[in-house]
mmCIF file of C-alpha atoms and ligand atoms in Angstrom:
data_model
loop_
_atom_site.group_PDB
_atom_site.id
_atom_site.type_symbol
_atom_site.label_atom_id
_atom_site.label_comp_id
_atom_site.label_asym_id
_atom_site.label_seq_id
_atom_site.Cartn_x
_atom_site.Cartn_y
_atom_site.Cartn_z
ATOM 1 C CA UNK A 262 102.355 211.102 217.237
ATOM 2 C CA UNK A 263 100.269 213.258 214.728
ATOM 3 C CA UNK A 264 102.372 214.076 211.802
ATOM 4 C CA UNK A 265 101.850 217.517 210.963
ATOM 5 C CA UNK A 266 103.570 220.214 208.331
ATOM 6 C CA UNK A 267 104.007 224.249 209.237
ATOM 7 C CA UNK A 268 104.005 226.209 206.337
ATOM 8 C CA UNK A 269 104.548 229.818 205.974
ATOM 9 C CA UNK A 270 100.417 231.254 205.771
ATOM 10 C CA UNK A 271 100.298 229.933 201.587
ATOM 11 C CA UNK A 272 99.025 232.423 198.790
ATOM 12 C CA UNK A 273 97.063 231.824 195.803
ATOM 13 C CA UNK A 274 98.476 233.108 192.227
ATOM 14 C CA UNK A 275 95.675 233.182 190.123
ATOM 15 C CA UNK A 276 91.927 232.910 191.394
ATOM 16 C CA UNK A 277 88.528 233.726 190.304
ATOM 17 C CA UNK A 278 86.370 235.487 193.074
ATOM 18 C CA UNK A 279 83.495 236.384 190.659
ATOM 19 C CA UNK A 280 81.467 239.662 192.855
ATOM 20 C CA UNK A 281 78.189 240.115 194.570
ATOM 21 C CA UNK A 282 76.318 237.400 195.836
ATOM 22 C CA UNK A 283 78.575 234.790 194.539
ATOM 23 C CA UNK A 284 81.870 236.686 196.088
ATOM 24 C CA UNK A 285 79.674 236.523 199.565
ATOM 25 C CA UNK A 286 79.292 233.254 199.276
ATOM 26 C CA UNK A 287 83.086 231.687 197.841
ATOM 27 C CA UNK A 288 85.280 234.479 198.993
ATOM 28 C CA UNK A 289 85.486 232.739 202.622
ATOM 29 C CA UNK A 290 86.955 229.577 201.194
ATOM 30 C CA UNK A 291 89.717 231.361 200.022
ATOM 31 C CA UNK A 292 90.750 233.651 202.529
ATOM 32 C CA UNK A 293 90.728 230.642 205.252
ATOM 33 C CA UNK A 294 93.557 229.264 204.018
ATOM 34 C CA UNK A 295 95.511 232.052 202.072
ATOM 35 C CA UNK A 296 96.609 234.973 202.962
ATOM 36 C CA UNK A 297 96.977 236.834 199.078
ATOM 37 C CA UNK A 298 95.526 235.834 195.800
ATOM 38 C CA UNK A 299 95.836 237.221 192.596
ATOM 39 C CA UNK A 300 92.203 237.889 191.582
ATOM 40 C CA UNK A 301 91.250 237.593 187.676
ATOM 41 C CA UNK A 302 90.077 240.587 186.367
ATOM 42 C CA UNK A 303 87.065 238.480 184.272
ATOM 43 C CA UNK A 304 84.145 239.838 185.687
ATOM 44 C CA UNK A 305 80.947 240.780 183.170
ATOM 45 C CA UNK A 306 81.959 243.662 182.216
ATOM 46 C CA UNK A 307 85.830 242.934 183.151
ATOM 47 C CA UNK A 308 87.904 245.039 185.093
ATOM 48 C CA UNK A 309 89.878 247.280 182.629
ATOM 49 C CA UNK A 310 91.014 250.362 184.540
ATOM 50 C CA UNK A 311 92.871 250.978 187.725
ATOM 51 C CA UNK A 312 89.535 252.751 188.965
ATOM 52 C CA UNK A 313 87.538 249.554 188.140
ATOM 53 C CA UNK A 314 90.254 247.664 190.341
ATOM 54 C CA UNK A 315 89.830 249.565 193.127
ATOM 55 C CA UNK A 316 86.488 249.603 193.536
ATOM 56 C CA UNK A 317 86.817 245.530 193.149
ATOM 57 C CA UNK A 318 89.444 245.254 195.368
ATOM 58 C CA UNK A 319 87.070 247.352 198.238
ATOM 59 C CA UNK A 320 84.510 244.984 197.415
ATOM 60 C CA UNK A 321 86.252 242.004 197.984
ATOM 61 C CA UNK A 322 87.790 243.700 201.286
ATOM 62 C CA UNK A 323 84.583 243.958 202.421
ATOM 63 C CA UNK A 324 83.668 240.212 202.046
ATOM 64 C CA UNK A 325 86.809 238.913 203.710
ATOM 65 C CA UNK A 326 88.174 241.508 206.254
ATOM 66 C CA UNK A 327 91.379 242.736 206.229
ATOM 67 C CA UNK A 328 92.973 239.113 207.139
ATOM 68 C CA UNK A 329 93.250 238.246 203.505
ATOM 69 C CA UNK A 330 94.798 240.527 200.728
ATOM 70 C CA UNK A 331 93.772 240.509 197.483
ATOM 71 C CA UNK A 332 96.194 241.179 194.710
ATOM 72 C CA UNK A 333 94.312 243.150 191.817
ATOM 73 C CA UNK A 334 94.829 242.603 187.758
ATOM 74 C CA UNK A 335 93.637 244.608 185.043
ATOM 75 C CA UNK A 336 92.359 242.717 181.747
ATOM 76 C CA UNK A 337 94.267 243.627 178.805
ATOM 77 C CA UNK A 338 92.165 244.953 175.882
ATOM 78 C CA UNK A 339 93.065 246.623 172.352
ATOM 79 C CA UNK A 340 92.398 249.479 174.008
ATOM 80 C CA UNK A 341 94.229 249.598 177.316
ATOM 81 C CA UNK A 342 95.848 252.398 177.966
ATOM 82 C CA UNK A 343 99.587 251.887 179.060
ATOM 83 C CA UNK A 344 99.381 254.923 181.049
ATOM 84 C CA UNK A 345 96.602 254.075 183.430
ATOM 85 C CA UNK A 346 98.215 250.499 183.801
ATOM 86 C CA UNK A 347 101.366 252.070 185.359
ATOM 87 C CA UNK A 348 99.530 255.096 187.175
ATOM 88 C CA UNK A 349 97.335 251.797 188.797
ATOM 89 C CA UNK A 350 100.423 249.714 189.588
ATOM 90 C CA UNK A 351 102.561 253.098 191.140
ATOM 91 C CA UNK A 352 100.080 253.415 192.966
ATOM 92 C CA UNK A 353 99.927 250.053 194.595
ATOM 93 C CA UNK A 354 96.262 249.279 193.330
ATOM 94 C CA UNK A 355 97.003 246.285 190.829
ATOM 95 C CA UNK A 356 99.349 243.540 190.565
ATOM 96 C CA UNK A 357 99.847 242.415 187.211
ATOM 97 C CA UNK A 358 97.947 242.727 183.901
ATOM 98 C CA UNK A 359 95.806 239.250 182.276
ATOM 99 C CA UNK A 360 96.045 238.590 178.902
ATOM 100 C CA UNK A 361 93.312 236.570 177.748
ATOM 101 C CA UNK A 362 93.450 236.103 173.905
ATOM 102 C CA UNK A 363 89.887 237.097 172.700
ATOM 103 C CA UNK A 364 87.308 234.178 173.262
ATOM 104 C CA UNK A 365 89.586 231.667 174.474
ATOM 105 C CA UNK A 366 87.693 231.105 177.927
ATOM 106 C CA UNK A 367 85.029 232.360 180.129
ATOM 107 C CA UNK A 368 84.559 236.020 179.435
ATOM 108 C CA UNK A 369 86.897 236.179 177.696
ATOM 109 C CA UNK A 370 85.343 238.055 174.544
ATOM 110 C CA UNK A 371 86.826 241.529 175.200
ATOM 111 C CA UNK A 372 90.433 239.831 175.302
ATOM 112 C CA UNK A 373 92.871 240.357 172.359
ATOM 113 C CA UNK A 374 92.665 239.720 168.957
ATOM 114 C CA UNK A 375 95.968 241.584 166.951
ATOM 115 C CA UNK A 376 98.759 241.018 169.636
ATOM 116 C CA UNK A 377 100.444 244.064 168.426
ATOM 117 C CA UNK A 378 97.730 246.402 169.259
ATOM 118 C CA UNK A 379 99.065 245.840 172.867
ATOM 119 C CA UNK A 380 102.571 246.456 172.118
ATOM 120 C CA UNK A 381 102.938 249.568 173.561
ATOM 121 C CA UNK A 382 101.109 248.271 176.519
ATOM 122 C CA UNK A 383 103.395 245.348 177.033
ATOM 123 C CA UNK A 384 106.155 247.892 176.364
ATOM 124 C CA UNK A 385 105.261 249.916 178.912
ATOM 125 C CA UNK A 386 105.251 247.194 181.542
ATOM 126 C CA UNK A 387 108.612 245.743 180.942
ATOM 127 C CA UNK A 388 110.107 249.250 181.762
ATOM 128 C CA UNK A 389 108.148 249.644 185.189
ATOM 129 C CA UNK A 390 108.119 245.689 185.855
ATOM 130 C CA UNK A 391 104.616 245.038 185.940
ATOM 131 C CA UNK A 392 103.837 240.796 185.258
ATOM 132 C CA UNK A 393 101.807 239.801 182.513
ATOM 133 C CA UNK A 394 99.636 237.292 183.560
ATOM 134 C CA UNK A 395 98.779 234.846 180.312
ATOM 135 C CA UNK A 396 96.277 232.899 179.563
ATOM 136 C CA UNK A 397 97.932 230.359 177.075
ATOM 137 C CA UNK A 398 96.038 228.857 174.343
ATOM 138 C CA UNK A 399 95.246 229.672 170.827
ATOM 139 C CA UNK A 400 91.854 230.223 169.768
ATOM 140 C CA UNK A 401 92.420 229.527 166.269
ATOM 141 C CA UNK A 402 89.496 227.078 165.052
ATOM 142 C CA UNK A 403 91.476 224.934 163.395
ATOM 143 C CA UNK A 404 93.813 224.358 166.282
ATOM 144 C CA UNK A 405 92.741 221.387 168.490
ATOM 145 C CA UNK A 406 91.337 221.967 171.836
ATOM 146 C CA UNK A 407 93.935 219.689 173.259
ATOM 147 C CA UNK A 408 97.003 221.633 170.760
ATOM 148 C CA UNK A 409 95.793 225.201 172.001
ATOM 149 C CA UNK A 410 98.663 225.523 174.750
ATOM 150 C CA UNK A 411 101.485 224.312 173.187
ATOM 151 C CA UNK A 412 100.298 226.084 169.834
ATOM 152 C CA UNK A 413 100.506 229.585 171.651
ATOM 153 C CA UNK A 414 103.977 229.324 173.548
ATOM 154 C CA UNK A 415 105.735 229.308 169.617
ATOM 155 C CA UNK A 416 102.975 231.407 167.545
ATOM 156 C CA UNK A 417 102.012 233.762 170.704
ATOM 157 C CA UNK A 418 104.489 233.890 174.023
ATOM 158 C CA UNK A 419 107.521 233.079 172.206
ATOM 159 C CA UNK A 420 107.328 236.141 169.924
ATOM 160 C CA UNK A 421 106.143 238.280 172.659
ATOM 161 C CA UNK A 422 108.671 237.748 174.996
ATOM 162 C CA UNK A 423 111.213 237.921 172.070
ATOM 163 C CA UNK A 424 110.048 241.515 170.958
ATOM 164 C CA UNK A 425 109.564 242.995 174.796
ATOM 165 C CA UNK A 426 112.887 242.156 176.442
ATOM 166 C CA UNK A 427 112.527 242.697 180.364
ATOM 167 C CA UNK A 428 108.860 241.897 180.039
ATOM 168 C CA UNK A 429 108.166 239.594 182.863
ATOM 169 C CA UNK A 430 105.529 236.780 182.439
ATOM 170 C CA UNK A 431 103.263 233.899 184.094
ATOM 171 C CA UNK A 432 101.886 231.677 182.062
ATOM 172 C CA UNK A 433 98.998 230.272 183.695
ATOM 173 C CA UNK A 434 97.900 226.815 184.805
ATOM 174 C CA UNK A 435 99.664 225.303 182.742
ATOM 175 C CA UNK A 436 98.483 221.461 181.505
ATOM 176 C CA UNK A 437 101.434 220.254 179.475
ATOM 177 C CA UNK A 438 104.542 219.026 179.231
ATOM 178 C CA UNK A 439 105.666 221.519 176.453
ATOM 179 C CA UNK A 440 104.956 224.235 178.529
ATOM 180 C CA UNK A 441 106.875 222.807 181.796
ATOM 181 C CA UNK A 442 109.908 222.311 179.043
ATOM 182 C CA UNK A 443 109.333 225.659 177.347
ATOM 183 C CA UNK A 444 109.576 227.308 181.405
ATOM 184 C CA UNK A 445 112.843 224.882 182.284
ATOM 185 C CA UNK A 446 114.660 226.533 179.101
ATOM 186 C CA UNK A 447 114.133 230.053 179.503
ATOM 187 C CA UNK A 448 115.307 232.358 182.592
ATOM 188 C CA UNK A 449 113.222 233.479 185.789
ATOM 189 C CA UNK A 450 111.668 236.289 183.944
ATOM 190 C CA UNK A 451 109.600 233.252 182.761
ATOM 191 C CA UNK A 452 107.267 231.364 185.639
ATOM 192 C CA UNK A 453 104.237 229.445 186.365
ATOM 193 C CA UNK A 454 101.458 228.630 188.248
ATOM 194 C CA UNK A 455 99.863 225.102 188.527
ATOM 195 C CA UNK A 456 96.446 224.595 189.299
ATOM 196 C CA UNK A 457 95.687 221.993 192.109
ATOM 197 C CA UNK A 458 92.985 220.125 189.755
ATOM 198 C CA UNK A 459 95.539 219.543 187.033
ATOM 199 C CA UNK A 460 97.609 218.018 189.389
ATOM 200 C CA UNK A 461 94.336 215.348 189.781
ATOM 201 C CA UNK A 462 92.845 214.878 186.720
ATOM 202 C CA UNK A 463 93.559 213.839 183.339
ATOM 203 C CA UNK A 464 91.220 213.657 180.533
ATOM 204 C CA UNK A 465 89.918 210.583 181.111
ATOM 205 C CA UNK A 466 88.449 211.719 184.497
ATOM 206 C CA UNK A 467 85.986 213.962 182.430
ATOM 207 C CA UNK A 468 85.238 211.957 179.339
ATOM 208 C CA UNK A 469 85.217 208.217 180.455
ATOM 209 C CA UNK A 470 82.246 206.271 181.904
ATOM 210 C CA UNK A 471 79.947 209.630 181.176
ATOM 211 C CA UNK A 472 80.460 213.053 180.889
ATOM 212 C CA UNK A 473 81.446 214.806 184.154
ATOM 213 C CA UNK A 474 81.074 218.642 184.282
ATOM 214 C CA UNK A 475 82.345 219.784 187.250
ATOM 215 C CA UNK A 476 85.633 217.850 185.772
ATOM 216 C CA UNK A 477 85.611 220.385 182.529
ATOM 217 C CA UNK A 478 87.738 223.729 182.944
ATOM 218 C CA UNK A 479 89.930 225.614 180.552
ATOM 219 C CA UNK A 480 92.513 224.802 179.633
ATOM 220 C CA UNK A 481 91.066 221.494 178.947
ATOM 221 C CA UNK A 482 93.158 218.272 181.004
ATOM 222 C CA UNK A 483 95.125 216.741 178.897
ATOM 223 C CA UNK A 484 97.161 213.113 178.939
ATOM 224 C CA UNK A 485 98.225 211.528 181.845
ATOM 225 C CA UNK A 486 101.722 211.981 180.568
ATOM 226 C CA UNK A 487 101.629 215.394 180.742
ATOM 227 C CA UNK A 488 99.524 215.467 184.294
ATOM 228 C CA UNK A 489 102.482 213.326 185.255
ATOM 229 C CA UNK A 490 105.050 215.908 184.154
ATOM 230 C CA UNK A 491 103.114 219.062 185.767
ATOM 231 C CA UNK A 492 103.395 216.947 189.339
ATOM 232 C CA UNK A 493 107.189 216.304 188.513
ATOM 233 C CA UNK A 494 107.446 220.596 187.953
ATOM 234 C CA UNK A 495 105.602 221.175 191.425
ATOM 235 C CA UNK A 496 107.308 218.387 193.314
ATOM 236 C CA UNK A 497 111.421 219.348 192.024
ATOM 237 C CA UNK A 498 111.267 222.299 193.824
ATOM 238 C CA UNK A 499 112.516 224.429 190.897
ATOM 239 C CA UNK A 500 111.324 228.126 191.850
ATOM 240 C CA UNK A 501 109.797 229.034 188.591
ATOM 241 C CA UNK A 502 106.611 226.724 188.961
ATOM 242 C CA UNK A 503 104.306 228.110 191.970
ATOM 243 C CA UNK A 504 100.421 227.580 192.721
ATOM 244 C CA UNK A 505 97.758 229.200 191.427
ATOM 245 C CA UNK A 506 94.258 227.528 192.012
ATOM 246 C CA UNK A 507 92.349 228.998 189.328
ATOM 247 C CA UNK A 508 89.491 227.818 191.234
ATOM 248 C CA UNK A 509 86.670 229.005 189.548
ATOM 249 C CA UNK A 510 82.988 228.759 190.694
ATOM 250 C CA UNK A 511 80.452 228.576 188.258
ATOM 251 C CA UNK A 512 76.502 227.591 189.888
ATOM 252 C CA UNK A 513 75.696 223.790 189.200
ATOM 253 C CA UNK A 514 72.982 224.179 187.027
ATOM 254 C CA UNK A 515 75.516 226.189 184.913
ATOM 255 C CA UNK A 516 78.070 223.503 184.984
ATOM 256 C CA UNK A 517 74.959 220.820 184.383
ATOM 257 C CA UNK A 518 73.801 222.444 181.033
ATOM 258 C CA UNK A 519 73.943 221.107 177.752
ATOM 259 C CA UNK A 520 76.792 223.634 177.467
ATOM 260 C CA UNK A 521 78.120 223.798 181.032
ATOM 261 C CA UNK A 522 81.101 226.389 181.746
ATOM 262 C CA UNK A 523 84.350 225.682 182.364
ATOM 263 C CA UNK A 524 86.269 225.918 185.718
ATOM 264 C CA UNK A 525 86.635 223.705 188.982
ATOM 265 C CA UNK A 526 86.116 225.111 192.276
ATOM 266 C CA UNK A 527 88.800 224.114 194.623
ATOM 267 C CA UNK A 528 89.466 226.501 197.085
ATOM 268 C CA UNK A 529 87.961 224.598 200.066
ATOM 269 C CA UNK A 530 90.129 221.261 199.623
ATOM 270 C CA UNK A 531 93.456 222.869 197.824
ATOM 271 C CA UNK A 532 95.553 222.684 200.564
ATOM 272 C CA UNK A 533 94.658 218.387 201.770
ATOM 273 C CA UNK A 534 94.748 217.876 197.894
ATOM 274 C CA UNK A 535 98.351 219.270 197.618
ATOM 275 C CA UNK A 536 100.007 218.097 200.755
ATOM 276 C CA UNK A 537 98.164 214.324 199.623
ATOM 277 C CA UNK A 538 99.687 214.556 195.953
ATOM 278 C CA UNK A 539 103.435 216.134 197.396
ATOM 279 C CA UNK A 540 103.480 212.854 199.773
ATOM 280 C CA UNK A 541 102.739 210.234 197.518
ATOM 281 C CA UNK A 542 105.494 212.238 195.258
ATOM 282 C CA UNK A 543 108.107 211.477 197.613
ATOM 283 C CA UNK A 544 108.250 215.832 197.732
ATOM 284 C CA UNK A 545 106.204 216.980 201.221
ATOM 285 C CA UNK A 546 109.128 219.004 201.855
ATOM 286 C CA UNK A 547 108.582 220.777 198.669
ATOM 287 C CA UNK A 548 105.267 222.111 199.709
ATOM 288 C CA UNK A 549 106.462 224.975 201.208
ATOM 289 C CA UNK A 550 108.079 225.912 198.212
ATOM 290 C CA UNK A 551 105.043 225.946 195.575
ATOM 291 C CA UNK A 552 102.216 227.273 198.014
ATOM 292 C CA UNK A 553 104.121 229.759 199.758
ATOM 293 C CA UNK A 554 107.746 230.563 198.603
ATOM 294 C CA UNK A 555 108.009 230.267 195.086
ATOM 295 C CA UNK A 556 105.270 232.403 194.057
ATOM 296 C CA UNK A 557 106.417 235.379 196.486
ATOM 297 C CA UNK A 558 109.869 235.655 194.810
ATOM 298 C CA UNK A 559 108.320 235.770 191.491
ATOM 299 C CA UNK A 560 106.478 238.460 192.698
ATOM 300 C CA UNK A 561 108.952 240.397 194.207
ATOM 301 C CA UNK A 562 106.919 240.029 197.419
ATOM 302 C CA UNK A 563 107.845 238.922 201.370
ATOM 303 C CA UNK A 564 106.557 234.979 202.290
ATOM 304 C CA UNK A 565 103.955 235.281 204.859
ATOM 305 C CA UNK A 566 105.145 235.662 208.292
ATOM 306 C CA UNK A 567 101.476 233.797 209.661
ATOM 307 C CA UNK A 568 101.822 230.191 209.172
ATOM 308 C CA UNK A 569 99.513 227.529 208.502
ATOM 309 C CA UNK A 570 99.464 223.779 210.081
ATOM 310 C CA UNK A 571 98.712 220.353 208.272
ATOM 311 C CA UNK A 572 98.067 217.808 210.465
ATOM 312 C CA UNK A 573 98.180 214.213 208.874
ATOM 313 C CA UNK A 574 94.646 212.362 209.953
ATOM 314 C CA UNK A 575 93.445 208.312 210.745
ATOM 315 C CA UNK A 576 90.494 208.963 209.445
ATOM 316 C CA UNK A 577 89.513 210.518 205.563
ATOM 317 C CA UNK A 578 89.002 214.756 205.831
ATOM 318 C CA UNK A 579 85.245 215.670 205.736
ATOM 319 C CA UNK A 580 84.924 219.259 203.585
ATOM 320 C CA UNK A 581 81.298 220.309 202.031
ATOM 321 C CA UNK A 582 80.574 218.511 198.862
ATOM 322 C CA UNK A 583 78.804 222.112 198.033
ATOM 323 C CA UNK A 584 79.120 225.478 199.012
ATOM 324 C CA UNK A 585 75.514 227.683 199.630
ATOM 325 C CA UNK A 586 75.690 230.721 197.728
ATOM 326 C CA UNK A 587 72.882 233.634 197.558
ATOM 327 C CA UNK A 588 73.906 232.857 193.564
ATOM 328 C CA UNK A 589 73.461 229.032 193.641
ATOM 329 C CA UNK A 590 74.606 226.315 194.946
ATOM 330 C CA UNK A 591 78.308 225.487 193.530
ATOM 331 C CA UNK A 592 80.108 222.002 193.687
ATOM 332 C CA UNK A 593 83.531 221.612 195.317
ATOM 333 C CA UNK A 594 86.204 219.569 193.466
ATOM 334 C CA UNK A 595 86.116 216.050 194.422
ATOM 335 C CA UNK A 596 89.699 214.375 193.615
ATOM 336 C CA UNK A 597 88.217 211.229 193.288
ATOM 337 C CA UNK A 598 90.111 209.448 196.260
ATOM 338 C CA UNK A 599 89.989 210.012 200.017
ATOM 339 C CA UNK A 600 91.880 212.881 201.864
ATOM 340 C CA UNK A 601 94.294 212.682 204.849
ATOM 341 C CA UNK A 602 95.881 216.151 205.180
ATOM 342 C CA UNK A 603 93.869 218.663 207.570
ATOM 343 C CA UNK A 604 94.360 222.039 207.197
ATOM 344 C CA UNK A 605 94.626 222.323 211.488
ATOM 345 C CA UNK A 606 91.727 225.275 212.568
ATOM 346 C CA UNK A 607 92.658 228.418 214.310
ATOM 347 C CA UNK A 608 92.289 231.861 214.780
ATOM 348 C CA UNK A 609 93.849 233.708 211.507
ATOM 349 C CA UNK A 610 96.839 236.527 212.728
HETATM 350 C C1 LIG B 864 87.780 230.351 184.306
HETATM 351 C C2 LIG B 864 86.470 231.037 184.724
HETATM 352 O O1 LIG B 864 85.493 230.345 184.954
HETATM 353 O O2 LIG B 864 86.457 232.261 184.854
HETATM 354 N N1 LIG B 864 87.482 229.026 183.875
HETATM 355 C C3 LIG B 864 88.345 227.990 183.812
HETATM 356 O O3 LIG B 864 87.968 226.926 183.305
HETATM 357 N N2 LIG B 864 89.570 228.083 184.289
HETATM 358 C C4 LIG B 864 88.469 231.154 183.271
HETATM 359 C C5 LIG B 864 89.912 230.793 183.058
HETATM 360 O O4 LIG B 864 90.760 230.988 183.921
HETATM 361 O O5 LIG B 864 90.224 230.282 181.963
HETATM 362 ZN ZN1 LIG B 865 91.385 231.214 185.621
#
């Protein structure tokens, strides 16, 4: 008998869809499997104004049909104007606002520098409940790469949350295990996502036996220790961790470059990478609750009535090592061991 797993249809809380020829070309790996995603807001320029996000959003639409709704963000800058952010969200065009402190990742340079320039911002959204979406690390120079997460919960998102009571926050793939301690101790104003890479990798994978690019993404992986506690925070089943790819295509030969961009593209495999690492956790029945519960009731937003079927295989899953794109080619995540979840293929409702 096949073992299989029915899932409510699973959404995706924090993704990068890039736009024209690339968003042809990756948007379709997404909206297979999910039925929502919150899209980043990091496009060159970024998307800073309710306007900008609707025009995105149409874009996107356009790409994917109707089957598969993206959730839009607006990228917080010095000069964001609280009023537009809650004019965008009344009117049911964005999601949540990113903060992106000012250079810490791909274009990122517009982000913020003086955290209380966006005060009134931040203020703003507590009172009409809008998320802010982080993205936690310091980019303090003399902070180390590997420091810049847990370095920003006390110097950064501990004082923020502090001075905006109500505010409610993500904090964003996380990779350690201060920040799955510093969630656990707070209340569910506080969640956060989990990327499905970070879940695989540790820094090893990237740095030992040569240099592998299409390993590197930001934040960096750290320890195995704290890989080990990010799968213990998906698998418990506590409703404050939920997933959020943060797959992130970038074209080979800019991931093969003597300085190759960060991000991992994941969105074809998520789903058979998940289900494998819940099982060997002992957790498949927590599946459900990361991929399509959890983040919902952060959100404030019904589960998916459509469902989705895993079906367990004999025989390893066969996905495209790369995806075609009228931008370049771009490579999909390999996990680095053989998969035996199928995501079972059928007309979307
Ligand atoms: C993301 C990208 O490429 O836009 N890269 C990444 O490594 N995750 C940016 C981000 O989310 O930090
Ligand atoms: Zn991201």
């Amino acid at each position: 008998m096949t073992q299989s797993l029915t899932l409510p249809r699973p959404d995706d809380w924090h993704l990068h869809l890039r736009d024209g020829a690339m968003l042809a070309g990756i948007a379709p790996e997404s909206a297979r499997h999910f039925a929502r995603a919150i899209i980043m807001p990091n496009l060159v320029p970024p998307v800073v104004t309710g306007a900008q996000a609707a025009a995105y959003r149409d874009r996107i639409l356009a790409v994917t049909g109707t089957g598969f709704t993206p959730l839009m963000t607006l990228y917080l800058t010095e000069a964001t104007d609280p009023a537009d952010v809650v004019a965008a969200h009344k009117a049911g065009i964005i999601t949540a606002v990113k903060l992106y402190p000012a250079g810490a990742t791909t274009n990122s340079a517009s982000g913020v520098r003086d955290f209380d320039r966006v005060r009134a911002v931040l203020e703003a959204m507590a009172e009409a409940g809008i998320p802010l979406c982080t993205h936690g690390e310091v980019t303090d120079h003399a902070v180390d790469i590997f420091d810049r997460e847990a370095v920003f919960i006390d110097r950064v998102l501990d004082p923020i949350r502090r001075k905006t009571p109500g505010l409610r926050v993500v904090m964003e793939h996380i990779t350690t295990s201060e920040a799955v301690a510093y969630v656990q101790s707070q209340p569910a104003d506080l969640g956060a996502t989990i990327t499905t890479h970070h879940l695989v990798i540790n820094r090893n994978h990237i740095l030992v036996g040569g240099i592998k690019p299409h390993y590197y993404c930001l934040p960096v992986a750290k320890r195995e220790a704290h890989r080990l506690a990010l799968v213990q925070a998906a698998t418990s089943g506590d409703a404050r961790f939920f997933l959020g790819t943060d797959s992130a295509p970038h074209a080979d030969d800019a991931k093969e470059s003597a300085c190759g961009c960060a991000g991992c593209f994941t969105a074809t495999n998520t789903m058979s990478i998940l289900a494998q690492i819940f099982e060997e956790a002992g957790a498949l029945d927590k599946l459900e609750g990361f991929a399509s519960r959890n983040g919902p009731g952060f959100y404030r937003l019904p589960v998916n009535s459509a469902t989705i079927t895993l079906e367990k295989t004999p025989e390893p899953v066969t996905y495209p090592a790369k995806i075609e794109t009228g931008a370049g080619q771009v490579t999909v995540f390999d996990p680095g061991f053989p998969l035996y979840w199928q995501v079972r293929q059928e007309a979307t409702s």
